[in-house]
Coordinates of C-alpha atoms and ligand atoms in Angstrom, one line a residue:
X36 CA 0.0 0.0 0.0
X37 CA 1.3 3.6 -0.7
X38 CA 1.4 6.0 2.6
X39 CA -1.6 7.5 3.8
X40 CA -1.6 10.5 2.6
X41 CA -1.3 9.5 -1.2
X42 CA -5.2 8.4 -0.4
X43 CA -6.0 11.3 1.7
X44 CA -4.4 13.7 -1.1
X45 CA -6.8 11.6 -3.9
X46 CA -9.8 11.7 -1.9
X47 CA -9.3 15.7 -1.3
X48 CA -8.6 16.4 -5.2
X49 CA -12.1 14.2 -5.9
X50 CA -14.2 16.3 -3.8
X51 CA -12.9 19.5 -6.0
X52 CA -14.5 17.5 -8.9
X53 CA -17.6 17.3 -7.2
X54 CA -20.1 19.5 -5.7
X55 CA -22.3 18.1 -2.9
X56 CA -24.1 15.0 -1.3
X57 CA -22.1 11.5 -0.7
X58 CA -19.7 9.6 -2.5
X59 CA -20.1 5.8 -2.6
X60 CA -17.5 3.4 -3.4
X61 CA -18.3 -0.6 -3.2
X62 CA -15.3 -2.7 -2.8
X63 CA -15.5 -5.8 -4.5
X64 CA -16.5 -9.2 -2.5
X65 CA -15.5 -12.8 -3.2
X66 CA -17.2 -14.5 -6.3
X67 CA -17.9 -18.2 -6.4
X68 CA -15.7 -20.4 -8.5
X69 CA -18.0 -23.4 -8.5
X70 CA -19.6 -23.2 -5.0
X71 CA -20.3 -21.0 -2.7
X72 CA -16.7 -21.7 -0.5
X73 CA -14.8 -21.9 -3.7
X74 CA -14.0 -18.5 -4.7
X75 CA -12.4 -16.9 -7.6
X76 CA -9.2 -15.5 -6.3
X77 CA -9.7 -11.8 -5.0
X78 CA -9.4 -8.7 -6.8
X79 CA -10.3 -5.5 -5.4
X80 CA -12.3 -3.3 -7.6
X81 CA -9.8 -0.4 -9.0
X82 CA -11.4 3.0 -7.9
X83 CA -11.8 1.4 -4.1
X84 CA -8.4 1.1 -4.5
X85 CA -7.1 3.8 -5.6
X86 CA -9.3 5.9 -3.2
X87 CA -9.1 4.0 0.0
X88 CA -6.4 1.3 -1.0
X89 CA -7.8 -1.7 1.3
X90 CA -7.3 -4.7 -0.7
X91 CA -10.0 -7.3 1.7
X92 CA -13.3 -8.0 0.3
X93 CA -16.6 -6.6 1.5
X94 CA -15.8 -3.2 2.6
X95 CA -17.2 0.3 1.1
X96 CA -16.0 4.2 1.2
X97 CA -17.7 6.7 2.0
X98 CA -16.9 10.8 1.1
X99 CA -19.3 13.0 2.7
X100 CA -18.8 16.3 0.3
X101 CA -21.3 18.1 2.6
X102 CA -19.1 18.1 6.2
X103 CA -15.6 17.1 4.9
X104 CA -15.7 13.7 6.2
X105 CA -14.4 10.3 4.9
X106 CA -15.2 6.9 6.1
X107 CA -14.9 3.0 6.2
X108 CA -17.6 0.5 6.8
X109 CA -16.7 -3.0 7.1
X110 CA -16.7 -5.8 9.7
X111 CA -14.0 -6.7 12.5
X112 CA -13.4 -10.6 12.0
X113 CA -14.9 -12.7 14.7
X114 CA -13.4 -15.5 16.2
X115 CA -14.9 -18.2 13.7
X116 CA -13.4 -15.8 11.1
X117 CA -10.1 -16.0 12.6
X118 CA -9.7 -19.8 13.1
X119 CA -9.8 -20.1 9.5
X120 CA -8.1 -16.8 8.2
X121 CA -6.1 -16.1 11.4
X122 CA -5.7 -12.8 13.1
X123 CA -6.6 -9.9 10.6
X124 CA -5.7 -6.1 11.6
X125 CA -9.1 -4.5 12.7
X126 CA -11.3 -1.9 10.3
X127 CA -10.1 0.8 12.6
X128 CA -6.5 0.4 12.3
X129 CA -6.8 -0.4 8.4
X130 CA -8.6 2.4 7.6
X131 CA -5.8 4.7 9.8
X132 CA -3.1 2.9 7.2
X133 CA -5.2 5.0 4.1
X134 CA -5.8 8.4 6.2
X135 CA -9.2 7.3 7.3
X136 CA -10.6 8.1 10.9
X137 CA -14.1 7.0 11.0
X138 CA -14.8 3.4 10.7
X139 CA -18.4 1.4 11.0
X140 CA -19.4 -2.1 10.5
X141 CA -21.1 -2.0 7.2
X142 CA -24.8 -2.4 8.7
X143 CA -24.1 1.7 9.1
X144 CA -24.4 1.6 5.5
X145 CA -27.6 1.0 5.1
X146 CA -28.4 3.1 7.9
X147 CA -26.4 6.3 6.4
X148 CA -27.3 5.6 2.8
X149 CA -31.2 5.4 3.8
X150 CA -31.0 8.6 6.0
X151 CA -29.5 10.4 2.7
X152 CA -32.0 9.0 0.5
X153 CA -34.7 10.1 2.9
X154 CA -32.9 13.9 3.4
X155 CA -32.8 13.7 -0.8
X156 CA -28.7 14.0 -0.8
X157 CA -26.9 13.4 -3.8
X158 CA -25.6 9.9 -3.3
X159 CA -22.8 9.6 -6.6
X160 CA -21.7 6.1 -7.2
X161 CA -20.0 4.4 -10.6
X162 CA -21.5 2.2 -12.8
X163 CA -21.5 -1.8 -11.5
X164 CA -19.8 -4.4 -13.0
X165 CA -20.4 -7.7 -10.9
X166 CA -23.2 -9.4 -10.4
X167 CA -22.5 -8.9 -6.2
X168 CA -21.4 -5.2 -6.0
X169 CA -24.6 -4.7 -8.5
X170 CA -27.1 -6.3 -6.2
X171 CA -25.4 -4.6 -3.2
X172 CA -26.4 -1.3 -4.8
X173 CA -29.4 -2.2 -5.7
X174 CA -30.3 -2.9 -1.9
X175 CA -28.7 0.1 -0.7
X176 CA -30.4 2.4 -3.3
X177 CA -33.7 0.8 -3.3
X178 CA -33.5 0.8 -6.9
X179 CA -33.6 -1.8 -9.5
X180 CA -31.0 -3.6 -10.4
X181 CA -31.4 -2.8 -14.4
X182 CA -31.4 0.8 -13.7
X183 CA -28.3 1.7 -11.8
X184 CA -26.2 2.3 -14.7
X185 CA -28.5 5.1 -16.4
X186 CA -28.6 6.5 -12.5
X187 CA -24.6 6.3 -12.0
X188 CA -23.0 9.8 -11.2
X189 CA -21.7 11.0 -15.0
X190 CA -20.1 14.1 -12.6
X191 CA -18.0 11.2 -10.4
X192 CA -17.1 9.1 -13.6
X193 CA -15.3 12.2 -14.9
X194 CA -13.7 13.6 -12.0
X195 CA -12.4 9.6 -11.5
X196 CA -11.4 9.2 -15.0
X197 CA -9.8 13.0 -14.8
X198 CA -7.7 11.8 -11.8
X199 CA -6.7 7.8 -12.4
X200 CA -5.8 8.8 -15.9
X201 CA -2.6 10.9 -14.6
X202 CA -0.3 8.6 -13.1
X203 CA 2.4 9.6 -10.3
X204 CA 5.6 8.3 -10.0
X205 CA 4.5 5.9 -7.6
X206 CA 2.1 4.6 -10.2
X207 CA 4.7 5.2 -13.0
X208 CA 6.8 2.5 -11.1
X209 CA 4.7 0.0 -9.8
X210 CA 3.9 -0.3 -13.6
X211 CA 7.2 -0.4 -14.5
X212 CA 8.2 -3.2 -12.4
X213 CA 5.5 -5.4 -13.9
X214 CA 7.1 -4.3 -17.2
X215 CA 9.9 -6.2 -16.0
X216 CA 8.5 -9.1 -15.0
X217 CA 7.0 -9.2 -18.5
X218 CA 10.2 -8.9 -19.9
X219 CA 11.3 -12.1 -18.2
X220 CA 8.0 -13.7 -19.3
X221 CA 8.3 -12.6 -22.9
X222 CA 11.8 -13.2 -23.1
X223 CA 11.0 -17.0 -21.5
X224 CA 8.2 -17.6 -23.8
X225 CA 10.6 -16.7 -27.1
X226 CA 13.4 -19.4 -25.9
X227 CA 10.4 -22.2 -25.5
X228 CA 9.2 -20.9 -29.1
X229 CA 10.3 -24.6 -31.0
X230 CA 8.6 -26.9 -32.6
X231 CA 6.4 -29.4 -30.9
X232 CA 6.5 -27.7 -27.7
X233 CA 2.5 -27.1 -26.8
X234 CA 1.3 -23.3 -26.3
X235 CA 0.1 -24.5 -22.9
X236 CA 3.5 -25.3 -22.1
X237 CA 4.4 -21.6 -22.4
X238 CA 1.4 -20.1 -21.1
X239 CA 2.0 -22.2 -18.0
X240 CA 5.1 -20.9 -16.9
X241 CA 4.7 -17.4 -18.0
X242 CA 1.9 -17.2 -15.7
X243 CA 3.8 -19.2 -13.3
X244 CA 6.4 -16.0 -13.5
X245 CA 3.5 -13.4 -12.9
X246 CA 2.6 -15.2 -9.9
X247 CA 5.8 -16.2 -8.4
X248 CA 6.2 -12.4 -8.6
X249 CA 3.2 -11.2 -6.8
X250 CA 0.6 -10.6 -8.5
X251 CA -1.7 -12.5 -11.4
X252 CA -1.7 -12.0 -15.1
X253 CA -3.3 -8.9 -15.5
X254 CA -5.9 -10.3 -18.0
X255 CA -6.1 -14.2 -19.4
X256 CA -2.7 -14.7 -21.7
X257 CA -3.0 -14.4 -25.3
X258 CA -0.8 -16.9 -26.5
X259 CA -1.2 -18.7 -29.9
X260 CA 0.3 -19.4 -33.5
X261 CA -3.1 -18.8 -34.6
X262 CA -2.5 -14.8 -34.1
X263 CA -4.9 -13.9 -36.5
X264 CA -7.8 -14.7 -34.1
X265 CA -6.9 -10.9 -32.2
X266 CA -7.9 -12.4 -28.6
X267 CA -7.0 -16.3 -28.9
X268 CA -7.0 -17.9 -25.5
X269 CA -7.3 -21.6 -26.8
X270 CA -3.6 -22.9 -25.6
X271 CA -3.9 -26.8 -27.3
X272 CA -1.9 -26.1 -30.8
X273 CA 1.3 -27.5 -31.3
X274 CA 4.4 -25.0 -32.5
X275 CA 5.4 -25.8 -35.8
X276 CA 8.1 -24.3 -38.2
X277 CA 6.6 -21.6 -40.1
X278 CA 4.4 -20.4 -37.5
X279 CA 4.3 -16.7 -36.2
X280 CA 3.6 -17.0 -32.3
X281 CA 2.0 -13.9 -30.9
X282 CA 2.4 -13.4 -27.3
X283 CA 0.1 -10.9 -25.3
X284 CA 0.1 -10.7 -21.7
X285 CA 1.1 -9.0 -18.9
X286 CA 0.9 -9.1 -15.2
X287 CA 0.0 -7.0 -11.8
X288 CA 1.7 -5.8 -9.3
X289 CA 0.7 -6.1 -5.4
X290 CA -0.8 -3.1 -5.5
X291 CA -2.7 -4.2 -9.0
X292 CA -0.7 -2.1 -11.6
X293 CA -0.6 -3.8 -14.8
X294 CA 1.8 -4.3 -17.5
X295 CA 0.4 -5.6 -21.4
X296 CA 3.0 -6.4 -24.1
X297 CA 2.7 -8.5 -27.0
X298 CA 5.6 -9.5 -29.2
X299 CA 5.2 -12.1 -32.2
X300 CA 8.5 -14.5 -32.9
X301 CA 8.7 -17.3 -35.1
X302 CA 8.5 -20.2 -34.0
X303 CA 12.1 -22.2 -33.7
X304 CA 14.0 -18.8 -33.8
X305 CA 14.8 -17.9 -37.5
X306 CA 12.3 -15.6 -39.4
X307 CA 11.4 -16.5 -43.1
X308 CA 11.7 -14.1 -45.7
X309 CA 7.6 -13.1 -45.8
X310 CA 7.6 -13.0 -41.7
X311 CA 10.5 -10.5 -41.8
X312 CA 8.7 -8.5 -44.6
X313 CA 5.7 -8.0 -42.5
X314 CA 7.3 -7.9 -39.3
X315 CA 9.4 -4.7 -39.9
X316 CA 6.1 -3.4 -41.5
X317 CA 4.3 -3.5 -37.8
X318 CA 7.6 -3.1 -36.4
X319 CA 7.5 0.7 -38.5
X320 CA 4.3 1.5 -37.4
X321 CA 5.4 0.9 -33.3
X322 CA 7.7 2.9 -33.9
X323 CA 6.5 5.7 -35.7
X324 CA 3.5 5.6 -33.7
X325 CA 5.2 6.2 -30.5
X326 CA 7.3 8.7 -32.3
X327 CA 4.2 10.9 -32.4
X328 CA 3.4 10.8 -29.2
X329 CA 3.2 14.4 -28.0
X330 CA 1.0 16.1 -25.4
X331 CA -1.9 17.7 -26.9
X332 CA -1.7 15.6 -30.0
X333 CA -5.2 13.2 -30.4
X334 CA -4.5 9.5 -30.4
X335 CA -7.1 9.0 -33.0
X336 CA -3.9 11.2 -35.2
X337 CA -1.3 8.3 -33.9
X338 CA -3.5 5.3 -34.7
X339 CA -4.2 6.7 -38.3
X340 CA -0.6 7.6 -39.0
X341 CA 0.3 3.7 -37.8
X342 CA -2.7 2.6 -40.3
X343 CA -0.7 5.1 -42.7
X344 CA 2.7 3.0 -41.7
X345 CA 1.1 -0.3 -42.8
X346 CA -0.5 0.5 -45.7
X347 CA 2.8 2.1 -46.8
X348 CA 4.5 -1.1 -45.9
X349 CA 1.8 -3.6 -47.5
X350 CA 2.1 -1.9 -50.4
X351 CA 5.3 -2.0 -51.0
X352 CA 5.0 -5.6 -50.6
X353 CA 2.3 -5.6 -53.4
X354 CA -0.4 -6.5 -51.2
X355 CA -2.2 -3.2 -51.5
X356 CA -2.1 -0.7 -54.2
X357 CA -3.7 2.9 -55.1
X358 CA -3.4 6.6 -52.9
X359 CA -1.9 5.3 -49.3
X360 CA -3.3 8.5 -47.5
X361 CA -6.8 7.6 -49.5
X362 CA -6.7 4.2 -48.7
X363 CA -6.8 5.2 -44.9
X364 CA -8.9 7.5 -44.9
X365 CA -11.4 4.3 -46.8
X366 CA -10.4 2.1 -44.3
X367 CA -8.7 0.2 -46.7
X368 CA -6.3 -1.2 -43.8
X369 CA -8.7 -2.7 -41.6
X370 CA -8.7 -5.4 -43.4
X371 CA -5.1 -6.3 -42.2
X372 CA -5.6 -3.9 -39.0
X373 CA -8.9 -4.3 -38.2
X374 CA -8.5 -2.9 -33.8
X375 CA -7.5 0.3 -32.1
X376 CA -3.7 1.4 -31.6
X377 CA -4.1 1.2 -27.9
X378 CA -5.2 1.9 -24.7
X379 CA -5.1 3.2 -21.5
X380 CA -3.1 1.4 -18.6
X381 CA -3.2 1.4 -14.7
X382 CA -4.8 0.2 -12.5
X383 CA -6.8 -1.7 -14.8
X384 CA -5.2 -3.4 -17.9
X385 CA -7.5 -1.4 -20.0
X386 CA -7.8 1.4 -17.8
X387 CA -11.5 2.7 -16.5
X388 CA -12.5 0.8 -19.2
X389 CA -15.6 -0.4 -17.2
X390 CA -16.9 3.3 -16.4
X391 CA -17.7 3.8 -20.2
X392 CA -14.9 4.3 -22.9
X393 CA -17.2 7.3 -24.3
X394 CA -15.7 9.2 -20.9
X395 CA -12.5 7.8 -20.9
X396 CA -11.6 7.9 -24.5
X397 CA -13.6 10.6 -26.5
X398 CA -14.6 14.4 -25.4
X399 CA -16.4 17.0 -27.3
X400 CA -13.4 17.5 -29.6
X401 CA -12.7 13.5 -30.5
X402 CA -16.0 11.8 -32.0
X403 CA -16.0 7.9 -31.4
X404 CA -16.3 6.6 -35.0
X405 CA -18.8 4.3 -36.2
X406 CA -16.7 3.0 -38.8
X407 CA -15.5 -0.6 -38.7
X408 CA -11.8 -0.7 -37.6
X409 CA -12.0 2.9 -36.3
X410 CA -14.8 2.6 -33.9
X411 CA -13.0 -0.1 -31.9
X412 CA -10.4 2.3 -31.3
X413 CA -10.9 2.4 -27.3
X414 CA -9.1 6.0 -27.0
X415 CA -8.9 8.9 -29.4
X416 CA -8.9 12.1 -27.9
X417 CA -5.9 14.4 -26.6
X418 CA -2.9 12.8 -24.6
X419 CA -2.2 14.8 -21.6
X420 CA 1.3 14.2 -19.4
X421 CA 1.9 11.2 -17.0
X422 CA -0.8 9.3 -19.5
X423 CA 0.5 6.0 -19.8
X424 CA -1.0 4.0 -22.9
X425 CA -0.3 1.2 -24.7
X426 CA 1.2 1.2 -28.5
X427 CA -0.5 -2.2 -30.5
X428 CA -0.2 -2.2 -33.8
X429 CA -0.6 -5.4 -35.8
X430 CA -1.2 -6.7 -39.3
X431 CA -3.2 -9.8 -39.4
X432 CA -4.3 -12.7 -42.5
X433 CA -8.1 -13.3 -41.3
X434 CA -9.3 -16.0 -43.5
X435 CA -12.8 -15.2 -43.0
X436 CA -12.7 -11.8 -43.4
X437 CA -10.6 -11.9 -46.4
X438 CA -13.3 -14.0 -48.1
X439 CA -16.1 -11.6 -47.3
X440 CA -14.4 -8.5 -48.0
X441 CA -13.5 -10.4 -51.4
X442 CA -16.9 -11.6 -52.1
X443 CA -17.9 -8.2 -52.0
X444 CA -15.3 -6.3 -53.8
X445 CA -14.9 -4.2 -50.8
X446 CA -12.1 -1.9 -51.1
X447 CA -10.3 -3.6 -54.3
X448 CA -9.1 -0.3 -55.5
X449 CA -6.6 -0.8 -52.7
X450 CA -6.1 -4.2 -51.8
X451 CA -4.4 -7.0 -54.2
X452 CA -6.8 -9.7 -53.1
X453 CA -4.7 -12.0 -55.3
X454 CA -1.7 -11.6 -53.8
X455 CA -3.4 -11.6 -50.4
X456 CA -4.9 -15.0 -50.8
X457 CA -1.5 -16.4 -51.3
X458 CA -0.9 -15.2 -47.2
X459 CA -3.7 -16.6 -45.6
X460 CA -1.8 -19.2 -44.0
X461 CA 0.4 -16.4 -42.4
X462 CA -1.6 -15.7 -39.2
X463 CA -0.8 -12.1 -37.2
X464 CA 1.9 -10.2 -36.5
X465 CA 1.5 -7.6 -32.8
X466 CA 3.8 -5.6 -31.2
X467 CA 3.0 -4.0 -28.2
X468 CA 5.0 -1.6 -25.7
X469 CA 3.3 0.4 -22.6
X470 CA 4.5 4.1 -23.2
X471 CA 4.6 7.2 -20.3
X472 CA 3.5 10.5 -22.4
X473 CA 6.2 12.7 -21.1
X474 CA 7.3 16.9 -21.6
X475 CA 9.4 15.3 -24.6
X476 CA 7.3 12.8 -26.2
X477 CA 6.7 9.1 -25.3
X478 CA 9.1 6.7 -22.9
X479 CA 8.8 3.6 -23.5
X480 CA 8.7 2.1 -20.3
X481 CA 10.5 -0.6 -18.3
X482 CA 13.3 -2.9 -19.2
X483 CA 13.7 -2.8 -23.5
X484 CA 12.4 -6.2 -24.5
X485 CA 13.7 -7.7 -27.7
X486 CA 11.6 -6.0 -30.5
X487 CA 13.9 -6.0 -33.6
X488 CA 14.5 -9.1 -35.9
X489 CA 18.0 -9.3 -34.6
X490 CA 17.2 -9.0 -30.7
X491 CA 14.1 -11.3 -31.2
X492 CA 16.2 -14.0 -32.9
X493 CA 19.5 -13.8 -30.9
X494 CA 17.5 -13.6 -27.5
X495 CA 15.2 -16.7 -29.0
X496 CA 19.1 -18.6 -29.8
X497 CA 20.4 -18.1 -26.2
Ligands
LIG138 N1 -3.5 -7.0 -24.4 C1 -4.8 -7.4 -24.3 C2 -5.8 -6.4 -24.5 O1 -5.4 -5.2 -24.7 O2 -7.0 -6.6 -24.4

């Protein structure tokens, strides 16, 4: 946990966001596995923690904007508690550790939250995502279960997303520390890279290394020679020579900052001819992409001048043809780059995803697209300082959706479907960094993990 007063200080900059009534925050509670006893492991819900930083389940927070006041409801363990969890610090004296003074058992709750409703306070709380924080609510609020979301305070989503998007250096180094356990997972994952080695094999142990160094993965690991497929968690193929393998994952740290990286090496260590080609073409738009980076600049800009970078590259290749800067603004690439350029990372791998991307990601400047390719770009508007955001490009042989863009014509002033046919066994090339936007541009954080042809293939020989 960070010191006190890093909570204390977050909790005073929110109420400047927000004018009056209470401020509820639901921690998370256990969820059953496949009984009631048998729980998924534990994971606090994110604006809990970065507000009151108590990482046990079934406590809540409470910020009274109205008399200055901040609190903690939970429950002291009682002695059946303690014979199977042992001795736990009390609420009072975990509640001190975050800069809190008042502390309840969480029957006040209900007693506080119905004395608000019946005074007609502003009660602000963010959107639910589990099935047990959203029936929690519901009870509090008296209000069904299917409306909370349209009744969740817009005024607290923004003054949350406002402050959890700027990360300290505290943050900026818990994530970088999980950078570097990624690099040992990535850099593990390329030397098991041969042929006949199972992708489970892999995924095992890099997980294994995200554990043995705290924290879980920070979401399911991607990790397949069927890359193509963008979010491929099936782990049964074998490796075999000629195969691309992509790698996405990344883990948390104890205090639940996340790292996400994805490299793509070939499997047994040497890259063919075609897998270089399109390799440095991704490999371009990384780069160039996180060239751009600049404060003020949209990110909607950087993902179009990486689409820019690939259709550049692909055509060069003779895979598409015609006006590049036409053929972007078309959406000729989505073809071959059909997802966003990246997102935000922190304390969740995509960061405050789940309070609506329209707040995190788009403003009244930057538009969410409706486009296909373009609207699943999770973040477009301007990058401030101390964002930190992930940099993703990829170029990717869909089978399926080669067919049907070919069925239809779709696009064929600018893509050579022969020549494309001929590369549908390729599967997907990603290469993914986490980047800190900083006074000068972008850092690319943590420990440099092979990226180039040359590092990838001399790291995958050692
Ligand atoms: N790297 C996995 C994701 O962004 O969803």
């Amino acid at each position: 946990m960070f010191p006190a007063k890093v909570y204390s200080e977050r909790r005073a900059k929110l109420r400047k966001e927000l004018s009056k009534g209470l401020v509820l925050f639901l921690g998370n509670q256990d969820s059953a596995f496949n009984y009631p006893a048998n729980t998924y492991s534990f994971r606090q819900d994110s604006s809990f923690l970065y507000f009151f930083g108590l990482d046990h389940p079934d406590l809540a927070g409470v910020i009274d904007l109205d008399n200055g006041t901040d609190h903690v409801f939970g429950n002291d363990l009682d002695i059946n508690d303690i014979i199977w969890m042992g001795k736990q610090p009390t609420i009072k004296e975990q509640a001190l550790n975050v800069g809190v003074d008042n502390t309840a058992p969480l029957k006040e709750l209900s007693v506080l939250i119905k004395d608000a409703l019946e005074k007609g306070r502003m009660i602000h709380f963010l959107p639910p995502y589990r099935g047990e924080t959203t029936l929690w609510l519901s009870d509090l609020l008296d209000l069904h279960h299917l409306k909370l979301r349209e009744h969740a305070s817009i005024e607290l989503i923004k003054g949350v997303i406002k402050l959890r998007m700027v990360k300290d250096d505290l943050e900026i180094d818990e994530i970088e520390k999980m950078i570097n356990v990624a690099w040992l997972m990535h850099t593990t994952a390329m030397k098991m890279a041969k042929p006949g080695v199972v992708e489970q094999e892999i995924a095992g142990v890099i997980e294994g290394i995200a554990l043995s160094h705290g924290g879980p993965v920070s979401f399911p690991v991607i990790l397949s020679i069927n890359g193509q497929t963008l979010h491929n968690h099936y782990h049964g193929n074998t490796l075999s020579e000629g195969r691309m393998l992509v790698i996405d994952a990344g883990c948390e740290s104890d205090l639940h900052y996340a790292s996400d990286i994805t490299r793509t090496v070939p499997v047994g260590g040497k890259f063919t001819q075609r897998q270089k080609e399109i390799y440095e073409v991704v490999l371009k738009a990384n780069l160039a992409a996180t060239g751009a980076v600049k404060i003020g600049v949209p990110f909607r800009e950087i993902h179009l001048l990486a689409a820019t970078e690939i259709v550049k590259g692909l055509k060069a290749l003779g895979l598409m043809k015609g006006d590049v800067k036409e053929a972007v603004n078309k959406g000729a690439h989505t073809l071959f780059f059909p997802h966003g350029l990246g997102h935000p990372m922190g304390l969740d791998v995509h960061d405050l995803e789940g309070l609506g991307e329209i707040f995190v990601g788009y403003d009244n400047e930057v538009i969410r697209s409706k486009e296909f390719g373009l609207a699943f770009l999770r973040f477009g508007r301007k990058l401030q300082k101390n964002f930190v955001m992930t940099i993703e490009p990829g170029i990717y042989f869909i089978p399926e959706l080669i067919d049907s863009w070919k069925n239809e014509n779709k696009m064929a002033e600018f893509i050579n479907y022969d020549k494309v046919e001929t590369y549908k066994d390729f599967g997907g090339i990603r290469i993914e960094d986490d980047i800190l936007v900083t006074d000068n541009g972008a850092r690319v954080l943590g420990k440099p993990i092979p990226k180039t042809v040359e590092e990838v293939e001399k790291t995958m020989k050692s």
